[in-house]
Amino acid sequence: MEEEHHFTNIPYNYPLCLNRQCPKASTCLRQLVEQEVPDSAEYWVVISPKYQAKLKGACPHYRSSQKVQYAKGCMNILDNLPHKQRQLAIIHLIEYFSRRTYYRIRKGERLLSPAEQRDVQKILKQCGATGKQEFDAYVEDYEW
């Protein structure tokens, strides 16, 4: 049975794929979203079919339709660190993300991708945190 997709949070100007002969078309977000574009859509952003025809090997634009686990908020992690470790971790996280982005992440306004979660864990470990640190919450979504 084929999984039914409902793409409601497509990023603005998300490039779509028109290559239905691609071996990964049935699992690629760009192809699946293209198939669901309503007839009322006047303009699309597409990956050039001429460019795709010249591609050799794996497509660099492929995006899996499998949902991934995003982290939301890191207040619990920071609250459980001793003061000196917390201060050091905040400095490194601001250096890594920028001040504004750090505060958005901290409050859960901006989600962390799996790769970013690993980077945050690495920063925390460098600051002396031990064990796996759990984020405030987790949500599943597509990795656009």
Short mmCIF file of N, CA and C in Angstrom, two decimals:
data_model
loop_
_atom_site.label_atom_id
_atom_site.label_comp_id
_atom_site.label_asym_id
_atom_site.label_seq_id
_atom_site.Cartn_x
_atom_site.Cartn_y
_atom_site.Cartn_z
N MET A 1 0.84 -1.19 0.00
CA MET A 1 0.00 0.00 0.00
C MET A 1 0.88 1.25 0.00
N GLU A 2 0.59 2.15 -0.88
CA GLU A 2 1.40 3.35 -1.02
C GLU A 2 1.01 4.38 0.04
N GLU A 3 2.03 5.04 0.62
CA GLU A 3 1.78 6.05 1.64
C GLU A 3 1.21 7.31 0.99
N GLU A 4 0.20 7.89 1.62
CA GLU A 4 -0.41 9.10 1.10
C GLU A 4 0.30 10.30 1.72
N HIS A 5 0.69 11.25 0.88
CA HIS A 5 1.40 12.44 1.36
C HIS A 5 0.48 13.65 1.29
N HIS A 6 0.61 14.50 2.29
CA HIS A 6 -0.09 15.78 2.30
C HIS A 6 0.95 16.83 2.66
N PHE A 7 1.37 17.58 1.67
CA PHE A 7 2.43 18.56 1.88
C PHE A 7 1.80 19.92 2.12
N THR A 8 1.77 20.32 3.39
CA THR A 8 1.13 21.59 3.73
C THR A 8 2.13 22.69 4.04
N ASN A 9 3.35 22.34 4.41
CA ASN A 9 4.33 23.34 4.80
C ASN A 9 5.50 23.39 3.84
N ILE A 10 5.22 23.43 2.56
CA ILE A 10 6.27 23.47 1.55
C ILE A 10 6.98 24.82 1.65
N PRO A 11 8.31 24.82 1.74
CA PRO A 11 9.03 26.09 1.79
C PRO A 11 8.76 26.95 0.54
N TYR A 12 8.77 28.24 0.73
CA TYR A 12 8.55 29.18 -0.36
C TYR A 12 9.61 28.96 -1.44
N ASN A 13 9.20 28.94 -2.69
CA ASN A 13 10.07 28.75 -3.85
C ASN A 13 10.85 27.44 -3.81
N TYR A 14 10.26 26.41 -3.26
CA TYR A 14 10.91 25.10 -3.19
C TYR A 14 11.04 24.53 -4.60
N PRO A 15 12.27 24.22 -5.05
CA PRO A 15 12.45 23.70 -6.41
C PRO A 15 11.82 22.32 -6.57
N LEU A 16 11.03 22.18 -7.62
CA LEU A 16 10.36 20.93 -7.92
C LEU A 16 11.08 20.20 -9.04
N CYS A 17 10.81 18.91 -9.16
CA CYS A 17 11.45 18.08 -10.17
C CYS A 17 10.40 17.56 -11.13
N LEU A 18 10.70 17.62 -12.43
CA LEU A 18 9.78 17.14 -13.45
C LEU A 18 10.19 15.79 -14.02
N ASN A 19 11.29 15.23 -13.54
CA ASN A 19 11.85 14.00 -14.10
C ASN A 19 11.16 12.76 -13.51
N ARG A 20 10.07 12.35 -14.13
CA ARG A 20 9.32 11.19 -13.63
C ARG A 20 9.99 9.87 -13.97
N GLN A 21 11.02 9.89 -14.82
CA GLN A 21 11.75 8.66 -15.15
C GLN A 21 12.88 8.40 -14.16
N CYS A 22 13.12 9.29 -13.25
CA CYS A 22 14.18 9.12 -12.25
C CYS A 22 13.89 7.86 -11.44
N PRO A 23 14.91 7.04 -11.17
CA PRO A 23 14.68 5.83 -10.39
C PRO A 23 14.22 6.10 -8.95
N LYS A 24 14.46 7.30 -8.44
CA LYS A 24 14.05 7.63 -7.08
C LYS A 24 12.83 8.55 -7.02
N ALA A 25 12.15 8.73 -8.15
CA ALA A 25 11.01 9.66 -8.22
C ALA A 25 9.92 9.33 -7.21
N SER A 26 9.69 8.06 -6.95
CA SER A 26 8.60 7.68 -6.05
C SER A 26 8.87 8.00 -4.58
N THR A 27 10.13 8.32 -4.25
CA THR A 27 10.47 8.65 -2.86
C THR A 27 11.08 10.04 -2.72
N CYS A 28 11.07 10.83 -3.78
CA CYS A 28 11.70 12.16 -3.74
C CYS A 28 10.65 13.24 -3.47
N LEU A 29 10.89 14.05 -2.45
CA LEU A 29 9.97 15.14 -2.11
C LEU A 29 9.71 16.06 -3.29
N ARG A 30 10.76 16.38 -4.03
CA ARG A 30 10.62 17.34 -5.14
C ARG A 30 9.66 16.80 -6.21
N GLN A 31 9.71 15.52 -6.45
CA GLN A 31 8.84 14.89 -7.44
C GLN A 31 7.41 14.72 -6.88
N LEU A 32 7.30 14.28 -5.64
CA LEU A 32 5.98 14.06 -5.03
C LEU A 32 5.21 15.38 -4.88
N VAL A 33 5.90 16.44 -4.50
CA VAL A 33 5.25 17.74 -4.36
C VAL A 33 4.80 18.24 -5.73
N GLU A 34 5.63 18.03 -6.74
CA GLU A 34 5.27 18.45 -8.10
C GLU A 34 3.97 17.81 -8.55
N GLN A 35 3.77 16.56 -8.19
CA GLN A 35 2.56 15.84 -8.58
C GLN A 35 1.31 16.37 -7.86
N GLU A 36 1.51 17.05 -6.74
CA GLU A 36 0.37 17.57 -5.97
C GLU A 36 0.12 19.06 -6.15
N VAL A 37 0.90 19.72 -7.02
CA VAL A 37 0.70 21.15 -7.23
C VAL A 37 -0.69 21.35 -7.83
N PRO A 38 -1.49 22.23 -7.23
CA PRO A 38 -2.85 22.43 -7.74
C PRO A 38 -2.85 23.12 -9.11
N ASP A 39 -3.93 22.92 -9.85
CA ASP A 39 -4.07 23.53 -11.17
C ASP A 39 -4.08 25.05 -11.11
N SER A 40 -4.40 25.60 -9.96
CA SER A 40 -4.47 27.05 -9.81
C SER A 40 -3.09 27.71 -9.66
N ALA A 41 -2.03 26.91 -9.48
CA ALA A 41 -0.68 27.49 -9.33
C ALA A 41 -0.23 28.08 -10.66
N GLU A 42 0.07 29.37 -10.65
CA GLU A 42 0.45 30.06 -11.88
C GLU A 42 1.94 29.88 -12.21
N TYR A 43 2.78 29.86 -11.16
CA TYR A 43 4.22 29.76 -11.37
C TYR A 43 4.80 28.67 -10.49
N TRP A 44 5.84 28.00 -10.96
CA TRP A 44 6.58 26.99 -10.21
C TRP A 44 8.06 27.31 -10.31
N VAL A 45 8.80 26.81 -9.36
CA VAL A 45 10.26 26.81 -9.44
C VAL A 45 10.64 25.36 -9.71
N VAL A 46 11.35 25.13 -10.81
CA VAL A 46 11.72 23.76 -11.17
C VAL A 46 13.23 23.65 -11.39
N ILE A 47 13.72 22.43 -11.17
CA ILE A 47 15.11 22.11 -11.50
C ILE A 47 15.14 21.89 -13.00
N SER A 48 16.06 22.50 -13.68
CA SER A 48 16.13 22.45 -15.13
C SER A 48 16.24 21.02 -15.66
N PRO A 49 15.30 20.62 -16.53
CA PRO A 49 15.39 19.29 -17.13
C PRO A 49 16.67 19.12 -17.98
N LYS A 50 17.16 20.21 -18.59
CA LYS A 50 18.40 20.14 -19.37
C LYS A 50 19.58 19.82 -18.45
N TYR A 51 19.59 20.45 -17.28
CA TYR A 51 20.65 20.18 -16.29
C TYR A 51 20.57 18.74 -15.82
N GLN A 52 19.36 18.27 -15.54
CA GLN A 52 19.18 16.91 -15.05
C GLN A 52 19.59 15.87 -16.09
N ALA A 53 19.36 16.17 -17.36
CA ALA A 53 19.72 15.23 -18.43
C ALA A 53 21.22 14.98 -18.48
N LYS A 54 22.01 15.96 -18.04
CA LYS A 54 23.48 15.83 -18.06
C LYS A 54 24.05 15.19 -16.80
N LEU A 55 23.21 15.02 -15.77
CA LEU A 55 23.69 14.46 -14.50
C LEU A 55 24.13 13.01 -14.64
N LYS A 56 25.23 12.70 -14.02
CA LYS A 56 25.72 11.32 -13.96
C LYS A 56 25.73 10.90 -12.50
N GLY A 57 25.25 9.71 -12.19
CA GLY A 57 25.26 9.23 -10.81
C GLY A 57 24.09 9.76 -10.01
N ALA A 58 24.29 9.83 -8.69
CA ALA A 58 23.23 10.24 -7.77
C ALA A 58 22.85 11.71 -7.97
N CYS A 59 21.58 11.98 -7.89
CA CYS A 59 21.08 13.35 -8.06
C CYS A 59 21.37 14.17 -6.80
N PRO A 60 22.04 15.32 -6.94
CA PRO A 60 22.33 16.14 -5.76
C PRO A 60 21.09 16.84 -5.20
N HIS A 61 19.99 16.81 -5.94
CA HIS A 61 18.76 17.48 -5.51
C HIS A 61 17.75 16.54 -4.86
N TYR A 62 18.09 15.27 -4.77
CA TYR A 62 17.18 14.29 -4.18
C TYR A 62 16.92 14.62 -2.71
N ARG A 63 15.64 14.59 -2.32
CA ARG A 63 15.23 14.77 -0.93
C ARG A 63 14.27 13.63 -0.58
N SER A 64 14.63 12.87 0.40
CA SER A 64 13.83 11.70 0.80
C SER A 64 12.47 12.14 1.35
N SER A 65 11.46 11.34 1.03
CA SER A 65 10.11 11.64 1.54
C SER A 65 9.89 11.04 2.93
N GLN A 66 10.92 10.43 3.51
CA GLN A 66 10.83 9.93 4.88
C GLN A 66 10.91 11.11 5.85
N LYS A 67 10.05 11.11 6.84
CA LYS A 67 10.09 12.16 7.84
C LYS A 67 11.26 11.91 8.79
N VAL A 68 11.82 12.99 9.33
CA VAL A 68 12.92 12.89 10.29
C VAL A 68 12.50 13.56 11.58
N GLN A 69 13.26 13.31 12.63
CA GLN A 69 12.93 13.85 13.95
C GLN A 69 13.70 15.15 14.19
N TYR A 70 12.97 16.24 14.32
CA TYR A 70 13.55 17.54 14.64
C TYR A 70 13.44 17.78 16.14
N ALA A 71 14.41 18.48 16.69
CA ALA A 71 14.37 18.85 18.11
C ALA A 71 13.78 20.24 18.24
N LYS A 72 13.04 20.44 19.32
CA LYS A 72 12.38 21.72 19.57
C LYS A 72 12.72 22.19 20.97
N GLY A 73 13.55 23.21 21.07
CA GLY A 73 13.91 23.80 22.35
C GLY A 73 15.04 23.07 23.06
N CYS A 74 15.85 23.84 23.79
CA CYS A 74 16.96 23.24 24.53
C CYS A 74 17.10 23.83 25.94
N MET A 75 16.02 24.34 26.47
CA MET A 75 16.06 24.92 27.82
C MET A 75 16.40 23.85 28.87
N ASN A 76 15.84 22.65 28.74
CA ASN A 76 16.12 21.58 29.71
C ASN A 76 17.59 21.22 29.73
N ILE A 77 18.19 21.12 28.56
CA ILE A 77 19.62 20.79 28.47
C ILE A 77 20.43 21.83 29.23
N LEU A 78 20.18 23.10 28.94
CA LEU A 78 20.97 24.17 29.55
C LEU A 78 20.71 24.26 31.05
N ASP A 79 19.47 24.08 31.47
CA ASP A 79 19.14 24.17 32.90
C ASP A 79 19.80 23.06 33.71
N ASN A 80 20.10 21.94 33.08
CA ASN A 80 20.71 20.81 33.80
C ASN A 80 22.23 20.86 33.83
N LEU A 81 22.81 21.89 33.21
CA LEU A 81 24.27 22.03 33.24
C LEU A 81 24.69 22.91 34.43
N PRO A 82 25.84 22.63 35.02
CA PRO A 82 26.38 23.55 36.04
C PRO A 82 26.61 24.93 35.41
N HIS A 83 26.58 25.97 36.22
CA HIS A 83 26.64 27.35 35.74
C HIS A 83 27.80 27.61 34.76
N LYS A 84 29.01 27.21 35.11
CA LYS A 84 30.16 27.48 34.24
C LYS A 84 30.05 26.74 32.91
N GLN A 85 29.58 25.51 32.94
CA GLN A 85 29.40 24.75 31.70
C GLN A 85 28.30 25.39 30.84
N ARG A 86 27.23 25.83 31.49
CA ARG A 86 26.12 26.46 30.78
C ARG A 86 26.59 27.73 30.07
N GLN A 87 27.35 28.56 30.78
CA GLN A 87 27.85 29.80 30.19
C GLN A 87 28.74 29.52 28.99
N LEU A 88 29.62 28.54 29.13
CA LEU A 88 30.53 28.17 28.05
C LEU A 88 29.73 27.60 26.86
N ALA A 89 28.76 26.75 27.15
CA ALA A 89 27.93 26.16 26.09
C ALA A 89 27.17 27.25 25.33
N ILE A 90 26.61 28.22 26.04
CA ILE A 90 25.87 29.31 25.40
C ILE A 90 26.78 30.09 24.47
N ILE A 91 27.99 30.39 24.92
CA ILE A 91 28.95 31.12 24.08
C ILE A 91 29.22 30.35 22.79
N HIS A 92 29.49 29.05 22.91
CA HIS A 92 29.79 28.24 21.73
C HIS A 92 28.58 28.08 20.81
N LEU A 93 27.40 27.95 21.39
CA LEU A 93 26.19 27.82 20.57
C LEU A 93 25.89 29.12 19.82
N ILE A 94 26.13 30.26 20.45
CA ILE A 94 25.94 31.56 19.78
C ILE A 94 26.97 31.71 18.66
N GLU A 95 28.21 31.29 18.90
CA GLU A 95 29.23 31.34 17.85
C GLU A 95 28.83 30.46 16.67
N TYR A 96 28.25 29.31 16.96
CA TYR A 96 27.89 28.36 15.91
C TYR A 96 26.66 28.82 15.11
N PHE A 97 25.61 29.28 15.81
CA PHE A 97 24.34 29.60 15.16
C PHE A 97 24.10 31.09 14.91
N SER A 98 24.69 31.97 15.65
CA SER A 98 24.44 33.41 15.73
C SER A 98 23.54 33.65 16.94
N ARG A 99 23.61 34.84 17.48
CA ARG A 99 22.86 35.16 18.70
C ARG A 99 21.36 35.01 18.49
N ARG A 100 20.84 35.61 17.44
CA ARG A 100 19.39 35.58 17.19
C ARG A 100 18.90 34.15 17.00
N THR A 101 19.61 33.39 16.18
CA THR A 101 19.21 32.01 15.92
C THR A 101 19.30 31.17 17.18
N TYR A 102 20.34 31.38 17.99
CA TYR A 102 20.48 30.63 19.25
C TYR A 102 19.24 30.83 20.12
N TYR A 103 18.78 32.07 20.27
CA TYR A 103 17.63 32.32 21.14
C TYR A 103 16.35 31.74 20.55
N ARG A 104 16.23 31.73 19.24
CA ARG A 104 15.06 31.11 18.60
C ARG A 104 15.08 29.60 18.82
N ILE A 105 16.26 29.00 18.72
CA ILE A 105 16.41 27.55 18.96
C ILE A 105 16.11 27.24 20.42
N ARG A 106 16.67 28.02 21.30
CA ARG A 106 16.52 27.80 22.74
C ARG A 106 15.05 27.76 23.14
N LYS A 107 14.26 28.70 22.58
CA LYS A 107 12.84 28.77 22.92
C LYS A 107 11.97 27.80 22.13
N GLY A 108 12.55 27.14 21.12
CA GLY A 108 11.79 26.20 20.31
C GLY A 108 11.09 26.83 19.13
N GLU A 109 11.42 28.09 18.81
CA GLU A 109 10.82 28.75 17.65
C GLU A 109 11.42 28.23 16.35
N ARG A 110 12.66 27.77 16.42
CA ARG A 110 13.35 27.21 15.25
C ARG A 110 13.74 25.78 15.59
N LEU A 111 13.38 24.87 14.71
CA LEU A 111 13.67 23.46 14.94
C LEU A 111 15.10 23.13 14.55
N LEU A 112 15.64 22.10 15.18
CA LEU A 112 16.99 21.62 14.86
C LEU A 112 16.90 20.34 14.06
N SER A 113 17.58 20.32 12.93
CA SER A 113 17.63 19.12 12.09
C SER A 113 18.46 18.05 12.80
N PRO A 114 18.40 16.81 12.34
CA PRO A 114 19.23 15.77 12.96
C PRO A 114 20.73 16.12 12.94
N ALA A 115 21.21 16.69 11.86
CA ALA A 115 22.63 17.07 11.79
C ALA A 115 22.95 18.16 12.80
N GLU A 116 22.06 19.15 12.93
CA GLU A 116 22.28 20.22 13.90
C GLU A 116 22.21 19.69 15.33
N GLN A 117 21.34 18.72 15.57
CA GLN A 117 21.27 18.11 16.90
C GLN A 117 22.60 17.46 17.27
N ARG A 118 23.19 16.76 16.30
CA ARG A 118 24.50 16.13 16.54
C ARG A 118 25.56 17.20 16.83
N ASP A 119 25.51 18.31 16.11
CA ASP A 119 26.48 19.40 16.33
C ASP A 119 26.30 20.01 17.72
N VAL A 120 25.05 20.19 18.15
CA VAL A 120 24.79 20.73 19.49
C VAL A 120 25.31 19.76 20.55
N GLN A 121 25.05 18.47 20.35
CA GLN A 121 25.55 17.45 21.29
C GLN A 121 27.07 17.49 21.38
N LYS A 122 27.72 17.68 20.24
CA LYS A 122 29.19 17.75 20.22
C LYS A 122 29.69 18.99 20.98
N ILE A 123 29.03 20.11 20.78
CA ILE A 123 29.39 21.34 21.49
C ILE A 123 29.22 21.15 22.99
N LEU A 124 28.10 20.55 23.40
CA LEU A 124 27.85 20.31 24.82
C LEU A 124 28.91 19.39 25.42
N LYS A 125 29.29 18.37 24.67
CA LYS A 125 30.32 17.44 25.15
C LYS A 125 31.65 18.16 25.32
N GLN A 126 31.98 19.05 24.38
CA GLN A 126 33.22 19.83 24.47
C GLN A 126 33.20 20.75 25.68
N CYS A 127 32.01 21.13 26.12
CA CYS A 127 31.87 22.00 27.29
C CYS A 127 31.78 21.22 28.59
N GLY A 128 31.90 19.92 28.52
CA GLY A 128 31.94 19.11 29.73
C GLY A 128 30.68 18.37 30.08
N ALA A 129 29.64 18.48 29.25
CA ALA A 129 28.40 17.75 29.52
C ALA A 129 28.65 16.26 29.31
N THR A 130 28.06 15.44 30.15
CA THR A 130 28.24 14.00 30.03
C THR A 130 26.91 13.35 29.69
N GLY A 131 26.96 12.22 29.00
CA GLY A 131 25.74 11.50 28.64
C GLY A 131 25.00 12.19 27.52
N LYS A 132 23.96 11.53 27.02
CA LYS A 132 23.15 12.10 25.95
C LYS A 132 22.18 13.11 26.54
N GLN A 133 22.21 14.29 26.01
CA GLN A 133 21.34 15.37 26.46
C GLN A 133 20.04 15.34 25.65
N GLU A 134 18.91 15.41 26.33
CA GLU A 134 17.60 15.38 25.65
C GLU A 134 17.08 16.80 25.45
N PHE A 135 16.58 17.07 24.25
CA PHE A 135 15.99 18.36 23.95
C PHE A 135 14.60 18.45 24.58
N ASP A 136 14.01 19.63 24.57
CA ASP A 136 12.73 19.84 25.24
C ASP A 136 11.61 19.00 24.63
N ALA A 137 11.59 18.92 23.31
CA ALA A 137 10.55 18.15 22.61
C ALA A 137 11.08 17.74 21.24
N TYR A 138 10.37 16.83 20.63
CA TYR A 138 10.75 16.37 19.30
C TYR A 138 9.51 16.35 18.41
N VAL A 139 9.68 16.71 17.14
CA VAL A 139 8.59 16.66 16.16
C VAL A 139 9.11 16.01 14.89
N GLU A 140 8.22 15.35 14.19
CA GLU A 140 8.59 14.73 12.92
C GLU A 140 8.11 15.61 11.77
N ASP A 141 8.99 15.77 10.79
CA ASP A 141 8.63 16.54 9.59
C ASP A 141 9.56 16.15 8.46
N TYR A 142 9.27 16.64 7.28
CA TYR A 142 10.12 16.37 6.12
C TYR A 142 11.39 17.20 6.20
N GLU A 143 12.46 16.66 5.68
CA GLU A 143 13.73 17.40 5.61
C GLU A 143 13.82 18.04 4.24
N TRP A 144 13.20 19.20 4.12
CA TRP A 144 13.09 19.90 2.84
C TRP A 144 14.45 20.23 2.33
#
